mmCIF file of C-alpha atoms in Angstrom:
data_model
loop_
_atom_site.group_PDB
_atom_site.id
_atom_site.type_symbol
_atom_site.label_atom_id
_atom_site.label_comp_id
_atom_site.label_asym_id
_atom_site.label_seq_id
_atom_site.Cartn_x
_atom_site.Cartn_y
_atom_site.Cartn_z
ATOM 1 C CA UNK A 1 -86.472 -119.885 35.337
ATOM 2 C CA UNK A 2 -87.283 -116.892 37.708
ATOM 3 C CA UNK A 3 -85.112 -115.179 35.178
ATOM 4 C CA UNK A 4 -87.592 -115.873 32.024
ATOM 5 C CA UNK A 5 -90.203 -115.550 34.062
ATOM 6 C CA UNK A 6 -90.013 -111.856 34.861
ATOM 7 C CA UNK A 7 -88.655 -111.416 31.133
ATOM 8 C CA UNK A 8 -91.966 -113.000 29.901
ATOM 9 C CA UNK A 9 -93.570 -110.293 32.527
ATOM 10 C CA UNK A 10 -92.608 -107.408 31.006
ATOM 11 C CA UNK A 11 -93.092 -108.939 27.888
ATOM 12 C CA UNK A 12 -96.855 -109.207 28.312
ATOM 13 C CA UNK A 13 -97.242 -105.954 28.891
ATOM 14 C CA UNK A 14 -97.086 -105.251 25.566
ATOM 15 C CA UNK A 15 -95.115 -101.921 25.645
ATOM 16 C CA UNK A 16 -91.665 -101.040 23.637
ATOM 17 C CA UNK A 17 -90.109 -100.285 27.312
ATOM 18 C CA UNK A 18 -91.490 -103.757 28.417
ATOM 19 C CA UNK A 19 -89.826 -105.552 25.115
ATOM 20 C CA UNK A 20 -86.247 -103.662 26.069
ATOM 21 C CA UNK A 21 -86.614 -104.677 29.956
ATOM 22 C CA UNK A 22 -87.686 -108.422 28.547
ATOM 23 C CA UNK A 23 -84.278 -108.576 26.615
ATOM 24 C CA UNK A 24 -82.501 -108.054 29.639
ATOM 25 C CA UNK A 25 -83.992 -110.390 32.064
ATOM 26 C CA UNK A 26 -84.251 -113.052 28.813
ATOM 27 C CA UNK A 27 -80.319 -111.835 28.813
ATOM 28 C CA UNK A 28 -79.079 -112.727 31.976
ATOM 29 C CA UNK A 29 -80.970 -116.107 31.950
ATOM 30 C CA UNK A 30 -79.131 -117.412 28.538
ATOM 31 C CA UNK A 31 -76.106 -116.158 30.969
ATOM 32 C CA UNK A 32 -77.113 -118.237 33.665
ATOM 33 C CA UNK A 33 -78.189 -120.977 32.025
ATOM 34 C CA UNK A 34 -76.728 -121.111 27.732
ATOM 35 C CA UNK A 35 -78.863 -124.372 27.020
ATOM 36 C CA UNK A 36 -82.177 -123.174 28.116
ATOM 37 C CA UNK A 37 -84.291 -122.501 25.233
ATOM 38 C CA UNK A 38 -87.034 -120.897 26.456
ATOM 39 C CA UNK A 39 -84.901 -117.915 27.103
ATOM 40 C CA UNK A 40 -83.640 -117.697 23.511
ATOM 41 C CA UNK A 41 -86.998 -118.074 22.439
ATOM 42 C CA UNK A 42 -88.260 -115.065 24.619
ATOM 43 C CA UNK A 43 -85.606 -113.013 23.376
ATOM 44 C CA UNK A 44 -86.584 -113.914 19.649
ATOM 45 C CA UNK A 45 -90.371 -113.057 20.521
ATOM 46 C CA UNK A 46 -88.629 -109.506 21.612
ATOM 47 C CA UNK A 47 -87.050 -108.530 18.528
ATOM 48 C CA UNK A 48 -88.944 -110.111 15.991
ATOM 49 C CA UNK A 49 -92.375 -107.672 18.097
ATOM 50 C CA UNK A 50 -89.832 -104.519 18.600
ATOM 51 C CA UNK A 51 -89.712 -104.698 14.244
ATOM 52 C CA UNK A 52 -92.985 -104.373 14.054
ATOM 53 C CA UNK A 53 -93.738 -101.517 16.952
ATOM 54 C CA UNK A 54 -90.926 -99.684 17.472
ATOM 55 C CA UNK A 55 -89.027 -97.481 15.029
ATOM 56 C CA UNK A 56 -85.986 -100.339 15.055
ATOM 57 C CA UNK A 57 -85.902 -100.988 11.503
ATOM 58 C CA UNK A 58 -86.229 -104.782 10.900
ATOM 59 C CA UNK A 59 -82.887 -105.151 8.706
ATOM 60 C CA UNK A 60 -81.605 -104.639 13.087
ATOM 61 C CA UNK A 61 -84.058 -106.661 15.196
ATOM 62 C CA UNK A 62 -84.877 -109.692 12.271
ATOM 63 C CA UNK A 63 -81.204 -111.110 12.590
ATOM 64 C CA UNK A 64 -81.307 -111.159 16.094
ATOM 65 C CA UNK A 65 -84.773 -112.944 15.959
ATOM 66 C CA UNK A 66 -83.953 -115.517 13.578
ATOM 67 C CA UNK A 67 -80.433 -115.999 15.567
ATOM 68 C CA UNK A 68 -82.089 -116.688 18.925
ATOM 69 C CA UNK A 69 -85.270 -118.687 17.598
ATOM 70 C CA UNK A 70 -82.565 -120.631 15.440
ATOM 71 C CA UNK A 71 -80.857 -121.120 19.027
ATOM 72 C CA UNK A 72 -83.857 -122.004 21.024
ATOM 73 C CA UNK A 73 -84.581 -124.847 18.234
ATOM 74 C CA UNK A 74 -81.439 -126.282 18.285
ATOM 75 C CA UNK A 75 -81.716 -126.780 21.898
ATOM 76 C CA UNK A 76 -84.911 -128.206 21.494
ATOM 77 C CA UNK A 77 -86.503 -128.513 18.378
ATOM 78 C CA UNK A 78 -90.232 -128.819 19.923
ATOM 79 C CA UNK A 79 -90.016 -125.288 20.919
ATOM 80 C CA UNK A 80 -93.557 -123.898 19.424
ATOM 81 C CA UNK A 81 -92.578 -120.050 20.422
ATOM 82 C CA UNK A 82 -89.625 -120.558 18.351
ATOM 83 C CA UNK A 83 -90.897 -122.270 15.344
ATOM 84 C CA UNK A 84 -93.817 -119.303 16.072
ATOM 85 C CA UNK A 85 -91.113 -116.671 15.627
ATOM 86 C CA UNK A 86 -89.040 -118.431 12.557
ATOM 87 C CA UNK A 87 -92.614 -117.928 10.874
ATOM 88 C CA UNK A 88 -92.494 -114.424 11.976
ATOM 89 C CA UNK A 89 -88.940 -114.262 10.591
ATOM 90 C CA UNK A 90 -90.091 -115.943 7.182
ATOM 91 C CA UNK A 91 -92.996 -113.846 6.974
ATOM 92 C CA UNK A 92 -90.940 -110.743 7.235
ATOM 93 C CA UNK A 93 -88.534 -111.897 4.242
ATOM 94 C CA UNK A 94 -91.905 -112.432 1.704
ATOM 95 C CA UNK A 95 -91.327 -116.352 2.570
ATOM 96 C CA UNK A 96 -95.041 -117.106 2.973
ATOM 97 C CA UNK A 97 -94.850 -120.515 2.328
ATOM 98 C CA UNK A 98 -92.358 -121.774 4.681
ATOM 99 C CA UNK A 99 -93.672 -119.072 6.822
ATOM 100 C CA UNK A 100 -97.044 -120.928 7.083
ATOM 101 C CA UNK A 101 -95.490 -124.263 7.506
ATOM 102 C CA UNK A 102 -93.777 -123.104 10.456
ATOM 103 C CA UNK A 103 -96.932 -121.155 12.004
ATOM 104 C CA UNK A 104 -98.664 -124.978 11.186
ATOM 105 C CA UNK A 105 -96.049 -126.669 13.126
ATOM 106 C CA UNK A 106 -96.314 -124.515 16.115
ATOM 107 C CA UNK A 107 -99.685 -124.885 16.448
ATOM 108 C CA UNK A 108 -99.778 -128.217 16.330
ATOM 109 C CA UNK A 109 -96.574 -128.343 19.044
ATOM 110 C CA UNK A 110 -98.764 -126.588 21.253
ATOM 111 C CA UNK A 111 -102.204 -125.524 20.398
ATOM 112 C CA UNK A 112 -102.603 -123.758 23.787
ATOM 113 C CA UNK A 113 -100.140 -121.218 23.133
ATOM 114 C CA UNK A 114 -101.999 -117.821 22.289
ATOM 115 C CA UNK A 115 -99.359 -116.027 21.040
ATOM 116 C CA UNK A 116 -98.942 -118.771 18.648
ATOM 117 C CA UNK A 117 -102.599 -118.982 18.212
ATOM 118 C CA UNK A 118 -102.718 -114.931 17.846
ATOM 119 C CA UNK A 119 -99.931 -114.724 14.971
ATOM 120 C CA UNK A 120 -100.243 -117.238 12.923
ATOM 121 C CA UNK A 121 -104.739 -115.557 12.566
ATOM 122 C CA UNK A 122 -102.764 -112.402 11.675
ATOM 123 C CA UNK A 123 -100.923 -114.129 9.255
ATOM 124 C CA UNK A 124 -103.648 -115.487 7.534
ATOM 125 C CA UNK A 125 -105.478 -112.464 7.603
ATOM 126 C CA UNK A 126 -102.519 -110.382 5.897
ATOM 127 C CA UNK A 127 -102.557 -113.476 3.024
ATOM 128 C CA UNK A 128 -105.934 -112.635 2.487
ATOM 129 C CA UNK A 129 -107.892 -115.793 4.149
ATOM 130 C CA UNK A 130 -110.042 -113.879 6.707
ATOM 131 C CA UNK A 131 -112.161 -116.976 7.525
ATOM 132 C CA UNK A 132 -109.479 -118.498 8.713
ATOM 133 C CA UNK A 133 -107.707 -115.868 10.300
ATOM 134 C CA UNK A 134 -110.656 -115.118 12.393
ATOM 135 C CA UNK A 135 -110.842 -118.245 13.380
ATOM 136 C CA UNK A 136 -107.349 -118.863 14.900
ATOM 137 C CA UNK A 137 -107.493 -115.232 16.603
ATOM 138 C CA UNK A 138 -110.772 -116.892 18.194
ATOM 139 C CA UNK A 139 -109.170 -119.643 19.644
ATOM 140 C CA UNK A 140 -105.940 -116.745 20.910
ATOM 141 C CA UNK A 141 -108.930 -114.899 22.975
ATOM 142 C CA UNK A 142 -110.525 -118.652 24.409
ATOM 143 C CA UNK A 143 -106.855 -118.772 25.379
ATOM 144 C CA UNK A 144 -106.301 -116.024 26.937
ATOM 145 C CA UNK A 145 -109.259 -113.285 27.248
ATOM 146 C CA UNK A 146 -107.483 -111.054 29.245
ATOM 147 C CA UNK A 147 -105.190 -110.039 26.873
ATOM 148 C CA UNK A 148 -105.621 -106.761 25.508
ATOM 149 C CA UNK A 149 -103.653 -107.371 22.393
ATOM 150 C CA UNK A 150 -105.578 -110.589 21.395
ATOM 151 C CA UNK A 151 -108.819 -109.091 21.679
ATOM 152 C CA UNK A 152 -107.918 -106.232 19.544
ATOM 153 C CA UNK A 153 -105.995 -108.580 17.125
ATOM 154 C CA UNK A 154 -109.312 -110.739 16.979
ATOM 155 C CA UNK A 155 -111.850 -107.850 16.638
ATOM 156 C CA UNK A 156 -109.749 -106.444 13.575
ATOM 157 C CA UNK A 157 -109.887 -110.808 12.177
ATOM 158 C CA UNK A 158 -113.517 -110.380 13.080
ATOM 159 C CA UNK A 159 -114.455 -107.078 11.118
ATOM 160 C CA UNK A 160 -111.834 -108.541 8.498
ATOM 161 C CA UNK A 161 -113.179 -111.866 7.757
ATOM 162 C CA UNK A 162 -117.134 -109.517 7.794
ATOM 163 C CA UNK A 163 -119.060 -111.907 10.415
ATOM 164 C CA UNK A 164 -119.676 -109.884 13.337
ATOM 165 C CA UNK A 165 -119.244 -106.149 13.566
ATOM 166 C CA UNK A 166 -121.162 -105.988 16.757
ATOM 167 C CA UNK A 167 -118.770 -108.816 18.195
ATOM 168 C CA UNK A 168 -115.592 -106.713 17.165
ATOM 169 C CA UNK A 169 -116.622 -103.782 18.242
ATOM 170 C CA UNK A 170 -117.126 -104.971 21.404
ATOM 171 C CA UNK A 171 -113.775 -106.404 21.291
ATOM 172 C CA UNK A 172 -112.197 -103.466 20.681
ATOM 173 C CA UNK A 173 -113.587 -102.094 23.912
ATOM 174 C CA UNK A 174 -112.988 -104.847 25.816
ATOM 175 C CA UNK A 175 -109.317 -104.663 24.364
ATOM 176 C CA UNK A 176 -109.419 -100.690 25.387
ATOM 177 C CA UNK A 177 -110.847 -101.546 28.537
ATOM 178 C CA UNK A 178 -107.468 -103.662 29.396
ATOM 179 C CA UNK A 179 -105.287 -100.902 29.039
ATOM 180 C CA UNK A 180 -105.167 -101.225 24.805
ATOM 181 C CA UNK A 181 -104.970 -97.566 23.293
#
């Protein structure tokens, strides 16, 4: 556990180094322990991220994502950060329906998981239902407002979905103001 839980600290920060140094401690947990699912599911929030902000092309780090969230689910099929990242993994392969089913089953796993919460708004953004979008990024920021990568994912949702550009502005300060450049 002490294992994930430094794993999920460097993942929170958000950074390509912090992803790399997540692996490792997400790593050496499935080491210590090969039937704890959280772990798998950390490491399949690391790739399926590092495709989308790193120059790891995603032919590399989708695999690996859909391998450990496919782990992490058969270990415990209640897992919402892996059915979060099997969306992610669907998404990335033009699979937007079963993509969205899987985004709507992790949410309703665990509604209080803001990462969940956080992709599954920018999901419905990129499919074109702003409204929506905006609204599932809101309830990412009630979540967890110190996050600098939620409030800039929910001013872009707010500007998007055209019912605030005051509010997202302000976001994107606040999300500057965190340490988001």
């Amino acid at each position: 556990y002490q294992l994930y839980l430094q794993g999920r600290y460097h993942w929170n920060k958000g950074t390509i180094a912090g992803y790399k140094k997540a692996i490792e401690y997400f790593q050496q947990a499935i080491v210590t322990d090969p039937k704890y699912a959280l772990a798998y599911a950390g490491l399949a929030d690391c790739y399926a991220i590092l495709s989308q902000c790193s120059r790891l092309p995603p032919a590399e780090t989708m695999p690996k994502a859909r391998a450990a969230a496919r782990e992490a689910l058969r270990i415990d099929a209640s897992l919402a950060e892996a059915h979060t990242v099997l969306a992610s993994v669907l998404e990335e392969r033009w699979q937007w329906q079963a993509a969205d089913a899987e985004f709507r089953r992790a949410v309703t796993l665990d509604p209080s998981d803001s990462t969940t919460q956080q992709w599954y708004g920018e999901f419905l953004g990129r499919m074109g239902r702003y409204r929506e979008s905006e609204k599932y990024c809101r309830r990412a920021l009630a979540l967890d407002p110190l996050s600098p990568v939620i409030n800039l994912s929910c001013a872009l949702a707010t500007v998007a979905a055209r019912v605030d550009a005051a509010g997202a502005l302000e976001l994107a300060r606040h999300a500057e103001s965190l340490g988001m450049t």
